[in-house]
Amino acid sequence: WEVDANGDTAVWLSDLVSPNGMVFDAAGATLYVAQTYEVPNLFRSVVVNEDHTAGAVTELVEFDPGSTQDGVAVDADGDVYVVLNLPGEVMRITPSGDATVLAAGVDFGASMAFGRGEFNGCSLYVTSLFTDALFEVGVGVPGPR
């Protein structure tokens, strides 16, 4: 769904099943979307056209069933991060779709964001879905500003 400045809503894209975590790249030209609960568990990118409509949808990564990908963030270099809730992993994904495990032991990781203010700007802070834990995952690159 798209919500405009007046609070009016309209369907922006209807081809994604069970979208969960989402983030735009720094330029607002690509939307990254974690598809959760449906098999296959896909991580996709959506081109944002110049007129702000949804363009081509590309499958970047297919995660193992039950990964339950959740929070998504993007760094200043354009890499994307997604937390896999049940495996407890934070993945780094390049815009071309190369995925590597950045951190493990992030039990039931859910929402995440880059630090600001008193929090390290080159770290992701990840909440836990079922506990009161807050995980700090060093990335080495700041989020976009």
PDB file of C-alpha atoms in Angstrom:
ATOM      1  CA  TRP A   1       0.000   0.000   0.000  1.00  0.00           C
ATOM      2  CA  GLU A   2       1.019   3.587  -0.596  1.00  0.00           C
ATOM      3  CA  VAL A   3      -0.060   6.350   1.779  1.00  0.00           C
ATOM      4  CA  ASP A   4       0.136   9.905   0.445  1.00  0.00           C
ATOM      5  CA  ALA A   5       0.628  13.134   2.416  1.00  0.00           C
ATOM      6  CA  ASN A   6      -3.159  13.442   2.854  1.00  0.00           C
ATOM      7  CA  GLY A   7      -3.425   9.984   4.396  1.00  0.00           C
ATOM      8  CA  ASP A   8      -5.119   8.534   1.324  1.00  0.00           C
ATOM      9  CA  THR A   9      -4.188   4.944   0.527  1.00  0.00           C
ATOM     10  CA  ALA A  10      -3.930   2.946  -2.677  1.00  0.00           C
ATOM     11  CA  VAL A  11      -2.513  -0.423  -3.662  1.00  0.00           C
ATOM     12  CA  TRP A  12       1.052   0.167  -4.869  1.00  0.00           C
ATOM     13  CA  LEU A  13       1.985  -3.442  -5.662  1.00  0.00           C
ATOM     14  CA  SER A  14      -0.102  -6.588  -5.363  1.00  0.00           C
ATOM     15  CA  ASP A  15       2.272  -9.271  -6.658  1.00  0.00           C
ATOM     16  CA  LEU A  16       4.019  -9.986  -3.337  1.00  0.00           C
ATOM     17  CA  VAL A  17       2.720 -12.653  -0.969  1.00  0.00           C
ATOM     18  CA  SER A  18       3.127 -12.012   2.766  1.00  0.00           C
ATOM     19  CA  PRO A  19       5.472  -8.988   2.606  1.00  0.00           C
ATOM     20  CA  ASN A  20       7.037  -8.203   5.960  1.00  0.00           C
ATOM     21  CA  GLY A  21      10.195  -6.147   6.495  1.00  0.00           C
ATOM     22  CA  MET A  22      10.796  -3.475   3.851  1.00  0.00           C
ATOM     23  CA  VAL A  23      13.310  -0.709   3.214  1.00  0.00           C
ATOM     24  CA  PHE A  24      14.086   1.724   0.391  1.00  0.00           C
ATOM     25  CA  ASP A  25      17.653   2.215  -0.799  1.00  0.00           C
ATOM     26  CA  ALA A  26      19.169   5.648  -0.120  1.00  0.00           C
ATOM     27  CA  ALA A  27      18.050   7.020  -3.503  1.00  0.00           C
ATOM     28  CA  GLY A  28      14.484   5.722  -3.139  1.00  0.00           C
ATOM     29  CA  ALA A  29      14.925   3.895  -6.443  1.00  0.00           C
ATOM     30  CA  THR A  30      14.619   0.350  -5.063  1.00  0.00           C
ATOM     31  CA  LEU A  31      12.396  -1.175  -2.406  1.00  0.00           C
ATOM     32  CA  TYR A  32      13.713  -4.339  -0.733  1.00  0.00           C
ATOM     33  CA  VAL A  33      11.057  -6.708   0.653  1.00  0.00           C
ATOM     34  CA  ALA A  34      11.261  -9.778   2.886  1.00  0.00           C
ATOM     35  CA  GLN A  35       8.494 -12.233   2.020  1.00  0.00           C
ATOM     36  CA  THR A  36       7.553 -14.176   5.142  1.00  0.00           C
ATOM     37  CA  TYR A  37       5.419 -17.251   5.901  1.00  0.00           C
ATOM     38  CA  GLU A  38       4.889 -18.288   2.288  1.00  0.00           C
ATOM     39  CA  VAL A  39       6.983 -20.935   0.565  1.00  0.00           C
ATOM     40  CA  PRO A  40       9.288 -20.205  -1.041  1.00  0.00           C
ATOM     41  CA  ASN A  41      10.716 -17.683   1.440  1.00  0.00           C
ATOM     42  CA  LEU A  42      11.889 -14.988  -0.954  1.00  0.00           C
ATOM     43  CA  PHE A  43      13.786 -11.750  -0.580  1.00  0.00           C
ATOM     44  CA  ARG A  44      13.008  -9.413  -3.467  1.00  0.00           C
ATOM     45  CA  SER A  45      13.793  -6.016  -4.884  1.00  0.00           C
ATOM     46  CA  VAL A  46      11.242  -3.757  -6.556  1.00  0.00           C
ATOM     47  CA  VAL A  47      12.273  -0.991  -8.927  1.00  0.00           C
ATOM     48  CA  VAL A  48      10.607   2.336  -8.151  1.00  0.00           C
ATOM     49  CA  ASN A  49       9.813   4.073 -11.437  1.00  0.00           C
ATOM     50  CA  GLU A  50      10.363   7.823 -11.908  1.00  0.00           C
ATOM     51  CA  ASP A  51       6.604   8.376 -11.527  1.00  0.00           C
ATOM     52  CA  HIS A  52       6.810   6.495  -8.163  1.00  0.00           C
ATOM     53  CA  THR A  53       4.923   3.450  -9.459  1.00  0.00           C
ATOM     54  CA  ALA A  54       6.182  -0.080  -8.847  1.00  0.00           C
ATOM     55  CA  GLY A  55       8.378  -1.473 -11.601  1.00  0.00           C
ATOM     56  CA  ALA A  56      10.143  -4.775 -12.110  1.00  0.00           C
ATOM     57  CA  VAL A  57      10.225  -7.244  -9.216  1.00  0.00           C
ATOM     58  CA  THR A  58      13.399  -9.346  -8.916  1.00  0.00           C
ATOM     59  CA  GLU A  59      14.031 -12.370  -6.717  1.00  0.00           C
ATOM     60  CA  LEU A  60      17.381 -11.796  -4.991  1.00  0.00           C
ATOM     61  CA  VAL A  61      17.546 -14.677  -2.491  1.00  0.00           C
ATOM     62  CA  GLU A  62      15.465 -17.737  -1.624  1.00  0.00           C
ATOM     63  CA  PHE A  63      15.862 -18.641   2.039  1.00  0.00           C
ATOM     64  CA  ASP A  64      15.259 -22.053   3.604  1.00  0.00           C
ATOM     65  CA  PRO A  65      11.616 -22.767   4.537  1.00  0.00           C
ATOM     66  CA  GLY A  66      10.883 -21.525   8.030  1.00  0.00           C
ATOM     67  CA  SER A  67      13.541 -18.800   7.969  1.00  0.00           C
ATOM     68  CA  THR A  68      10.837 -16.236   8.712  1.00  0.00           C
ATOM     69  CA  GLN A  69      12.797 -13.230   7.504  1.00  0.00           C
ATOM     70  CA  ASP A  70      11.736 -10.095   9.280  1.00  0.00           C
ATOM     71  CA  GLY A  71      13.519  -6.752   9.766  1.00  0.00           C
ATOM     72  CA  VAL A  72      15.350  -5.153   6.853  1.00  0.00           C
ATOM     73  CA  ALA A  73      17.910  -2.309   6.728  1.00  0.00           C
ATOM     74  CA  VAL A  74      20.223  -0.812   4.094  1.00  0.00           C
ATOM     75  CA  ASP A  75      23.673   0.718   4.580  1.00  0.00           C
ATOM     76  CA  ALA A  76      25.380   3.717   2.993  1.00  0.00           C
ATOM     77  CA  ASP A  77      27.172   1.446   0.486  1.00  0.00           C
ATOM     78  CA  GLY A  78      23.889  -0.076  -0.732  1.00  0.00           C
ATOM     79  CA  ASP A  79      24.155  -3.483   0.931  1.00  0.00           C
ATOM     80  CA  VAL A  80      20.959  -4.779   2.497  1.00  0.00           C
ATOM     81  CA  TYR A  81      20.544  -6.646   5.783  1.00  0.00           C
ATOM     82  CA  VAL A  82      17.729  -8.988   6.756  1.00  0.00           C
ATOM     83  CA  VAL A  83      17.257 -10.860   9.998  1.00  0.00           C
ATOM     84  CA  LEU A  84      16.125 -14.493   9.798  1.00  0.00           C
ATOM     85  CA  ASN A  85      13.913 -14.939  12.836  1.00  0.00           C
ATOM     86  CA  LEU A  86      14.012 -18.690  13.499  1.00  0.00           C
ATOM     87  CA  PRO A  87      17.643 -19.403  12.518  1.00  0.00           C
ATOM     88  CA  GLY A  88      18.711 -16.313  14.505  1.00  0.00           C
ATOM     89  CA  GLU A  89      20.919 -14.945  11.739  1.00  0.00           C
ATOM     90  CA  VAL A  90      21.531 -11.542  10.215  1.00  0.00           C
ATOM     91  CA  MET A  91      22.290 -11.786   6.497  1.00  0.00           C
ATOM     92  CA  ARG A  92      24.145  -9.241   4.355  1.00  0.00           C
ATOM     93  CA  ILE A  93      22.824  -9.127   0.775  1.00  0.00           C
ATOM     94  CA  THR A  94      24.439  -7.222  -2.065  1.00  0.00           C
ATOM     95  CA  PRO A  95      22.169  -5.491  -4.595  1.00  0.00           C
ATOM     96  CA  SER A  96      23.055  -8.301  -7.035  1.00  0.00           C
ATOM     97  CA  GLY A  97      21.783 -10.951  -4.583  1.00  0.00           C
ATOM     98  CA  ASP A  98      24.961 -12.381  -3.029  1.00  0.00           C
ATOM     99  CA  ALA A  99      24.029 -13.354   0.538  1.00  0.00           C
ATOM    100  CA  THR A 100      26.328 -14.105   3.469  1.00  0.00           C
ATOM    101  CA  VAL A 101      25.723 -14.668   7.171  1.00  0.00           C
ATOM    102  CA  LEU A 102      26.926 -11.572   9.043  1.00  0.00           C
ATOM    103  CA  ALA A 103      25.908 -12.709  12.528  1.00  0.00           C
ATOM    104  CA  ALA A 104      24.461 -15.780  14.238  1.00  0.00           C
ATOM    105  CA  GLY A 105      22.935 -16.185  17.711  1.00  0.00           C
ATOM    106  CA  VAL A 106      20.472 -13.332  17.199  1.00  0.00           C
ATOM    107  CA  ASP A 107      17.673 -15.342  18.809  1.00  0.00           C
ATOM    108  CA  PHE A 108      14.265 -14.617  17.272  1.00  0.00           C
ATOM    109  CA  GLY A 109      15.583 -11.424  15.626  1.00  0.00           C
ATOM    110  CA  ALA A 110      12.749  -9.171  14.485  1.00  0.00           C
ATOM    111  CA  SER A 111      12.950  -5.435  13.780  1.00  0.00           C
ATOM    112  CA  MET A 112      16.315  -3.769  13.206  1.00  0.00           C
ATOM    113  CA  ALA A 113      17.783  -0.368  12.478  1.00  0.00           C
ATOM    114  CA  PHE A 114      21.140   1.363  12.321  1.00  0.00           C
ATOM    115  CA  GLY A 115      22.233   3.170  15.459  1.00  0.00           C
ATOM    116  CA  ARG A 116      21.898   6.930  15.856  1.00  0.00           C
ATOM    117  CA  GLY A 117      22.738   9.381  18.608  1.00  0.00           C
ATOM    118  CA  GLU A 118      24.318   7.481  21.487  1.00  0.00           C
ATOM    119  CA  PHE A 119      24.102   4.201  19.548  1.00  0.00           C
ATOM    120  CA  ASN A 120      26.918   3.159  17.192  1.00  0.00           C
ATOM    121  CA  GLY A 121      26.036   4.352  13.676  1.00  0.00           C
ATOM    122  CA  CYS A 122      27.982   1.437  12.134  1.00  0.00           C
ATOM    123  CA  SER A 123      25.956  -1.189  14.002  1.00  0.00           C
ATOM    124  CA  LEU A 124      22.531  -2.702  13.543  1.00  0.00           C
ATOM    125  CA  TYR A 125      20.325  -2.954  16.615  1.00  0.00           C
ATOM    126  CA  VAL A 126      18.005  -5.956  16.467  1.00  0.00           C
ATOM    127  CA  THR A 127      15.025  -6.633  18.718  1.00  0.00           C
ATOM    128  CA  SER A 128      13.943 -10.142  19.699  1.00  0.00           C
ATOM    129  CA  LEU A 129      10.410 -11.287  18.941  1.00  0.00           C
ATOM    130  CA  PHE A 130       9.985 -13.448  22.055  1.00  0.00           C
ATOM    131  CA  THR A 131      12.425 -11.958  24.580  1.00  0.00           C
ATOM    132  CA  ASP A 132      13.451  -8.548  25.851  1.00  0.00           C
ATOM    133  CA  ALA A 133      16.911  -8.864  24.234  1.00  0.00           C
ATOM    134  CA  LEU A 134      18.430  -6.154  22.063  1.00  0.00           C
ATOM    135  CA  PHE A 135      21.343  -7.326  19.920  1.00  0.00           C
ATOM    136  CA  GLU A 136      24.085  -5.092  18.536  1.00  0.00           C
ATOM    137  CA  VAL A 137      25.543  -6.366  15.242  1.00  0.00           C
ATOM    138  CA  GLY A 138      28.592  -4.500  13.969  1.00  0.00           C
ATOM    139  CA  VAL A 139      28.453  -3.826  10.247  1.00  0.00           C
ATOM    140  CA  GLY A 140      31.449  -1.526   9.737  1.00  0.00           C
ATOM    141  CA  VAL A 141      29.450   0.808   7.497  1.00  0.00           C
ATOM    142  CA  PRO A 142      26.866   3.400   8.593  1.00  0.00           C
ATOM    143  CA  GLY A 143      23.273   3.453   7.503  1.00  0.00           C
ATOM    144  CA  PRO A 144      22.320   6.004   4.843  1.00  0.00           C
ATOM    145  CA  ARG A 145      22.034   9.603   5.982  1.00  0.00           C
TER     146      ARG A 145
END
